[in-house]
Structures are given as C-alpha cells and as structure tokens.
PDB file of C-alpha atoms in Angstrom:
ATOM      1  CA  UNK A   1      17.387 -27.343  42.342  1.00 69.00           C
ATOM      2  CA  UNK A   2      20.377 -25.830  40.535  1.00 82.00           C
ATOM      3  CA  UNK A   3      21.092 -22.105  40.112  1.00 85.00           C
ATOM      4  CA  UNK A   4      19.417 -21.916  36.662  1.00 84.00           C
ATOM      5  CA  UNK A   5      16.213 -23.480  37.974  1.00 83.00           C
ATOM      6  CA  UNK A   6      16.153 -21.085  40.929  1.00 84.00           C
ATOM      7  CA  UNK A   7      16.500 -18.096  38.620  1.00 86.00           C
ATOM      8  CA  UNK A   8      14.120 -19.431  35.943  1.00 81.00           C
ATOM      9  CA  UNK A   9      11.393 -20.050  38.541  1.00 85.00           C
ATOM     10  CA  UNK A  10      11.283 -16.300  39.219  1.00 87.00           C
ATOM     11  CA  UNK A  11      11.517 -14.988  35.628  1.00 90.00           C
ATOM     12  CA  UNK A  12       8.113 -13.953  34.254  1.00 91.00           C
ATOM     13  CA  UNK A  13       9.059 -14.590  30.620  1.00 92.00           C
ATOM     14  CA  UNK A  14      10.298 -18.080  31.432  1.00 91.00           C
ATOM     15  CA  UNK A  15       7.040 -18.952  33.224  1.00 92.00           C
ATOM     16  CA  UNK A  16       4.948 -17.638  30.320  1.00 94.00           C
ATOM     17  CA  UNK A  17       7.099 -19.540  27.814  1.00 94.00           C
ATOM     18  CA  UNK A  18       7.078 -22.849  29.702  1.00 93.00           C
ATOM     19  CA  UNK A  19       3.322 -22.629  30.357  1.00 94.00           C
ATOM     20  CA  UNK A  20       2.651 -21.813  26.703  1.00 94.00           C
ATOM     21  CA  UNK A  21       4.769 -24.789  25.597  1.00 95.00           C
ATOM     22  CA  UNK A  22       2.740 -27.096  27.854  1.00 96.00           C
ATOM     23  CA  UNK A  23      -0.544 -25.651  26.568  1.00 94.00           C
ATOM     24  CA  UNK A  24       0.632 -26.012  22.958  1.00 93.00           C
ATOM     25  CA  UNK A  25       1.679 -29.603  23.557  1.00 94.00           C
ATOM     26  CA  UNK A  26      -1.680 -30.455  25.159  1.00 94.00           C
ATOM     27  CA  UNK A  27      -3.754 -28.836  22.388  1.00 92.00           C
ATOM     28  CA  UNK A  28      -1.602 -30.354  19.636  1.00 91.00           C
ATOM     29  CA  UNK A  29      -2.063 -33.808  21.173  1.00 92.00           C
ATOM     30  CA  UNK A  30      -5.846 -33.283  21.168  1.00 90.00           C
ATOM     31  CA  UNK A  31      -5.894 -31.882  17.616  1.00 89.00           C
ATOM     32  CA  UNK A  32      -3.677 -34.666  16.265  1.00 89.00           C
ATOM     33  CA  UNK A  33      -6.579 -37.105  16.760  1.00 86.00           C
ATOM     34  CA  UNK A  34      -8.319 -35.316  13.883  1.00 84.00           C
ATOM     35  CA  UNK A  35      -5.192 -34.675  11.817  1.00 87.00           C
ATOM     36  CA  UNK A  36      -4.933 -31.064  12.930  1.00 89.00           C
ATOM     37  CA  UNK A  37      -2.873 -28.732  15.052  1.00 91.00           C
ATOM     38  CA  UNK A  38      -3.556 -26.140  17.708  1.00 91.00           C
ATOM     39  CA  UNK A  39      -2.956 -23.386  15.137  1.00 92.00           C
ATOM     40  CA  UNK A  40      -5.592 -24.890  12.873  1.00 94.00           C
ATOM     41  CA  UNK A  41      -8.056 -25.022  15.759  1.00 94.00           C
ATOM     42  CA  UNK A  42      -7.470 -21.362  16.579  1.00 93.00           C
ATOM     43  CA  UNK A  43      -7.972 -20.411  12.922  1.00 95.00           C
ATOM     44  CA  UNK A  44     -11.288 -22.276  12.945  1.00 96.00           C
ATOM     45  CA  UNK A  45     -12.327 -20.326  16.042  1.00 95.00           C
ATOM     46  CA  UNK A  46     -11.611 -16.971  14.353  1.00 95.00           C
ATOM     47  CA  UNK A  47     -13.826 -17.693  11.338  1.00 96.00           C
ATOM     48  CA  UNK A  48     -17.426 -16.515  11.370  1.00 94.00           C
ATOM     49  CA  UNK A  49     -19.425 -19.712  11.020  1.00 91.00           C
ATOM     50  CA  UNK A  50     -22.202 -18.142   8.899  1.00 92.00           C
ATOM     51  CA  UNK A  51     -20.509 -15.644   6.585  1.00 92.00           C
ATOM     52  CA  UNK A  52     -16.838 -16.497   6.692  1.00 95.00           C
ATOM     53  CA  UNK A  53     -14.101 -14.047   7.606  1.00 95.00           C
ATOM     54  CA  UNK A  54     -11.954 -11.892   5.339  1.00 94.00           C
ATOM     55  CA  UNK A  55      -8.558 -13.533   5.036  1.00 92.00           C
ATOM     56  CA  UNK A  56      -6.924 -10.203   5.945  1.00 91.00           C
ATOM     57  CA  UNK A  57      -8.538 -10.260   9.411  1.00 94.00           C
ATOM     58  CA  UNK A  58      -7.415 -13.736  10.463  1.00 95.00           C
ATOM     59  CA  UNK A  59      -3.651 -13.176  10.874  1.00 91.00           C
ATOM     60  CA  UNK A  60      -4.032 -10.071  13.094  1.00 91.00           C
ATOM     61  CA  UNK A  61      -6.636 -11.850  15.244  1.00 91.00           C
ATOM     62  CA  UNK A  62      -4.185 -14.668  15.860  1.00 89.00           C
ATOM     63  CA  UNK A  63      -1.003 -12.633  16.113  1.00 87.00           C
ATOM     64  CA  UNK A  64       0.432 -14.515  13.132  1.00 86.00           C
ATOM     65  CA  UNK A  65       2.505 -13.445  10.175  1.00 87.00           C
ATOM     66  CA  UNK A  66       0.536 -13.532   6.894  1.00 85.00           C
ATOM     67  CA  UNK A  67       3.042 -15.953   5.284  1.00 86.00           C
ATOM     68  CA  UNK A  68       2.598 -18.493   8.070  1.00 86.00           C
ATOM     69  CA  UNK A  69      -1.163 -18.124   7.885  1.00 92.00           C
ATOM     70  CA  UNK A  70      -1.139 -18.623   4.121  1.00 91.00           C
ATOM     71  CA  UNK A  71       0.585 -22.016   4.475  1.00 92.00           C
ATOM     72  CA  UNK A  72      -1.778 -22.993   7.264  1.00 93.00           C
ATOM     73  CA  UNK A  73      -4.864 -22.058   5.222  1.00 96.00           C
ATOM     74  CA  UNK A  74      -3.606 -24.105   2.248  1.00 95.00           C
ATOM     75  CA  UNK A  75      -3.208 -27.129   4.523  1.00 95.00           C
ATOM     76  CA  UNK A  76      -6.665 -26.619   6.009  1.00 96.00           C
ATOM     77  CA  UNK A  77      -8.187 -26.280   2.544  1.00 97.00           C
ATOM     78  CA  UNK A  78      -6.526 -29.545   1.437  1.00 96.00           C
ATOM     79  CA  UNK A  79      -7.942 -31.270   4.534  1.00 95.00           C
ATOM     80  CA  UNK A  80     -11.419 -30.026   3.616  1.00 96.00           C
ATOM     81  CA  UNK A  81     -11.982 -27.835   6.690  1.00 96.00           C
ATOM     82  CA  UNK A  82     -12.266 -24.507   4.838  1.00 97.00           C
ATOM     83  CA  UNK A  83     -12.883 -23.032   1.410  1.00 97.00           C
ATOM     84  CA  UNK A  84     -12.296 -19.606  -0.113  1.00 96.00           C
ATOM     85  CA  UNK A  85     -15.105 -17.389  -1.346  1.00 95.00           C
ATOM     86  CA  UNK A  86     -14.637 -14.155  -3.297  1.00 93.00           C
ATOM     87  CA  UNK A  87     -16.792 -11.170  -2.425  1.00 88.00           C
ATOM     88  CA  UNK A  88     -19.500 -10.618  -5.050  1.00 88.00           C
ATOM     89  CA  UNK A  89     -18.999  -6.837  -5.102  1.00 88.00           C
ATOM     90  CA  UNK A  90     -15.222  -6.648  -4.699  1.00 88.00           C
ATOM     91  CA  UNK A  91     -13.465  -9.614  -6.325  1.00 85.00           C
ATOM     92  CA  UNK A  92     -10.197  -8.694  -4.566  1.00 87.00           C
ATOM     93  CA  UNK A  93     -11.735  -9.509  -1.184  1.00 92.00           C
ATOM     94  CA  UNK A  94     -11.456 -13.177  -0.191  1.00 93.00           C
ATOM     95  CA  UNK A  95     -13.412 -14.771   2.637  1.00 95.00           C
ATOM     96  CA  UNK A  96     -12.382 -17.943   4.416  1.00 97.00           C
ATOM     97  CA  UNK A  97     -15.441 -20.083   5.074  1.00 97.00           C
ATOM     98  CA  UNK A  98     -15.991 -23.277   7.025  1.00 97.00           C
ATOM     99  CA  UNK A  99     -17.074 -26.524   5.401  1.00 97.00           C
ATOM    100  CA  UNK A 100     -19.333 -28.909   7.290  1.00 96.00           C
ATOM    101  CA  UNK A 101     -16.175 -30.736   8.375  1.00 95.00           C
ATOM    102  CA  UNK A 102     -14.646 -27.407   9.455  1.00 95.00           C
ATOM    103  CA  UNK A 103     -17.760 -26.615  11.503  1.00 95.00           C
ATOM    104  CA  UNK A 104     -17.455 -30.002  13.188  1.00 93.00           C
ATOM    105  CA  UNK A 105     -13.785 -29.372  14.003  1.00 94.00           C
ATOM    106  CA  UNK A 106     -14.606 -25.848  15.198  1.00 94.00           C
ATOM    107  CA  UNK A 107     -17.210 -27.191  17.611  1.00 94.00           C
ATOM    108  CA  UNK A 108     -14.673 -29.644  19.025  1.00 93.00           C
ATOM    109  CA  UNK A 109     -12.127 -26.823  19.378  1.00 93.00           C
ATOM    110  CA  UNK A 110     -14.696 -24.717  21.297  1.00 94.00           C
ATOM    111  CA  UNK A 111     -15.515 -27.591  23.620  1.00 94.00           C
ATOM    112  CA  UNK A 112     -11.859 -28.275  24.355  1.00 92.00           C
ATOM    113  CA  UNK A 113     -10.854 -24.624  24.694  1.00 92.00           C
ATOM    114  CA  UNK A 114     -13.666 -23.813  27.112  1.00 93.00           C
ATOM    115  CA  UNK A 115     -13.248 -27.148  28.887  1.00 95.00           C
ATOM    116  CA  UNK A 116      -9.675 -26.165  29.680  1.00 96.00           C
ATOM    117  CA  UNK A 117     -10.813 -22.649  30.673  1.00 96.00           C
ATOM    118  CA  UNK A 118     -13.326 -24.235  33.060  1.00 97.00           C
ATOM    119  CA  UNK A 119     -10.603 -26.446  34.543  1.00 97.00           C
ATOM    120  CA  UNK A 120      -8.479 -23.365  35.201  1.00 97.00           C
ATOM    121  CA  UNK A 121     -11.437 -21.521  36.755  1.00 96.00           C
ATOM    122  CA  UNK A 122     -12.087 -24.477  39.061  1.00 97.00           C
ATOM    123  CA  UNK A 123      -8.510 -24.338  40.390  1.00 97.00           C
ATOM    124  CA  UNK A 124      -7.818 -20.594  40.482  1.00 97.00           C
ATOM    125  CA  UNK A 125      -9.630 -17.955  42.504  1.00 97.00           C
ATOM    126  CA  UNK A 126     -11.410 -15.357  40.273  1.00 97.00           C
ATOM    127  CA  UNK A 127      -9.420 -12.534  41.918  1.00 98.00           C
ATOM    128  CA  UNK A 128      -6.174 -14.237  40.908  1.00 97.00           C
ATOM    129  CA  UNK A 129      -7.453 -14.698  37.346  1.00 97.00           C
ATOM    130  CA  UNK A 130      -8.286 -10.973  37.245  1.00 97.00           C
ATOM    131  CA  UNK A 131      -4.789 -10.165  38.546  1.00 97.00           C
ATOM    132  CA  UNK A 132      -3.306 -12.415  35.864  1.00 96.00           C
ATOM    133  CA  UNK A 133      -5.173 -10.498  33.155  1.00 97.00           C
ATOM    134  CA  UNK A 134      -4.056  -7.174  34.624  1.00 97.00           C
ATOM    135  CA  UNK A 135      -0.435  -8.306  34.326  1.00 95.00           C
ATOM    136  CA  UNK A 136      -0.670 -10.022  30.947  1.00 95.00           C
ATOM    137  CA  UNK A 137      -2.509  -7.060  29.411  1.00 96.00           C
ATOM    138  CA  UNK A 138       0.342  -4.711  30.380  1.00 97.00           C
ATOM    139  CA  UNK A 139       2.969  -6.847  28.650  1.00 95.00           C
ATOM    140  CA  UNK A 140       2.342  -5.562  25.069  1.00 93.00           C
ATOM    141  CA  UNK A 141       2.903  -1.990  26.281  1.00 96.00           C
ATOM    142  CA  UNK A 142       6.056  -3.051  28.134  1.00 96.00           C
ATOM    143  CA  UNK A 143       7.286  -4.777  24.967  1.00 95.00           C
ATOM    144  CA  UNK A 144       6.756  -1.632  22.903  1.00 96.00           C
ATOM    145  CA  UNK A 145       8.531   0.553  25.472  1.00 96.00           C
ATOM    146  CA  UNK A 146      11.379  -1.952  25.697  1.00 96.00           C
ATOM    147  CA  UNK A 147      11.769  -1.967  21.902  1.00 95.00           C
ATOM    148  CA  UNK A 148      11.999   1.844  21.901  1.00 95.00           C
ATOM    149  CA  UNK A 149      14.681   1.747  24.613  1.00 93.00           C
ATOM    150  CA  UNK A 150      16.654  -0.831  22.622  1.00 93.00           C
ATOM    151  CA  UNK A 151      16.504   1.323  19.479  1.00 92.00           C
ATOM    152  CA  UNK A 152      17.605   4.407  21.398  1.00 92.00           C
ATOM    153  CA  UNK A 153      20.554   2.586  22.932  1.00 90.00           C
ATOM    154  CA  UNK A 154      21.733   1.127  19.586  1.00 82.00           C
TER     155      UNK A 154
END
C-alpha cells in the first residue's frame, strides 16, 4: 500500500466518495437492463404514484439542480415512464405523473433499493448503522460551517 492509499483509507470524504461511486455503478448496471439510470430510478421513487408530484418538489428531494432534473425528466418522458399534468386550478403548477410503464419501473427500483438495504442490514450491526446515520446527518451542518469559514478567510 503506497502513501496515498494509506492516507485515503483514513479520509472520510474519500470513503464516502468511493462508496458512492460503487453504489452508483451497481445501480446504473441494474437500471441499464431497462434503458434507465440510477438517477431515473430515484426520480421515479420521489413521485407520488397516485397523484403525481409537483415538478418543483422533485429536485430538492433529490439534491439535484433544476437544470439537470429538467433534462432527466425530458428523457424519462420520451421513454414513456412519466407524463406532465397541469393543475386544474393553477395552470402554472405542473405535476409529474407515472405511466403504467413508470409504475412498473418504480416497483423494480423499490425492490432493488430495499434489497440492497436488506443486504447492508444483514452485514452490519444495527448500532453501527445508527452510528453511521449520526455521522452522516452531521455532515450538512459541517459543510455549511466550512463554507462560512472559507468565505471569512477569503
């Protein structure tokens, strides 16, 4: 193991990044079988299966930029997984709704997401999972504080 690997093994951000890349790769491989991506699957999971979801709520739920989401929604609409519905009372409000095909894909995404969650739970003690969430839930606050420090030092 070289010096970089020794350091990287003990850097929280590096472990989060490398784990996320592996998770992304795994989910994208699964989604590719149906012509989709992990991002598409997560969009499907954020949409209310009965009423649809306002387009303005999807990006914040996923931590995405609206421009990226817009391109993704266009692709999903072309593939026949979603459609847009305007609110009857307020025509400015647009809902993203699932087609039958979208519902089918959403169900597969649920099965795979929770299948992976179950696999993790089988390998990791619940106390360690709770500790993980304690740490990961602090990170957004640490990010905000770090940003403030950077601005003050600039």
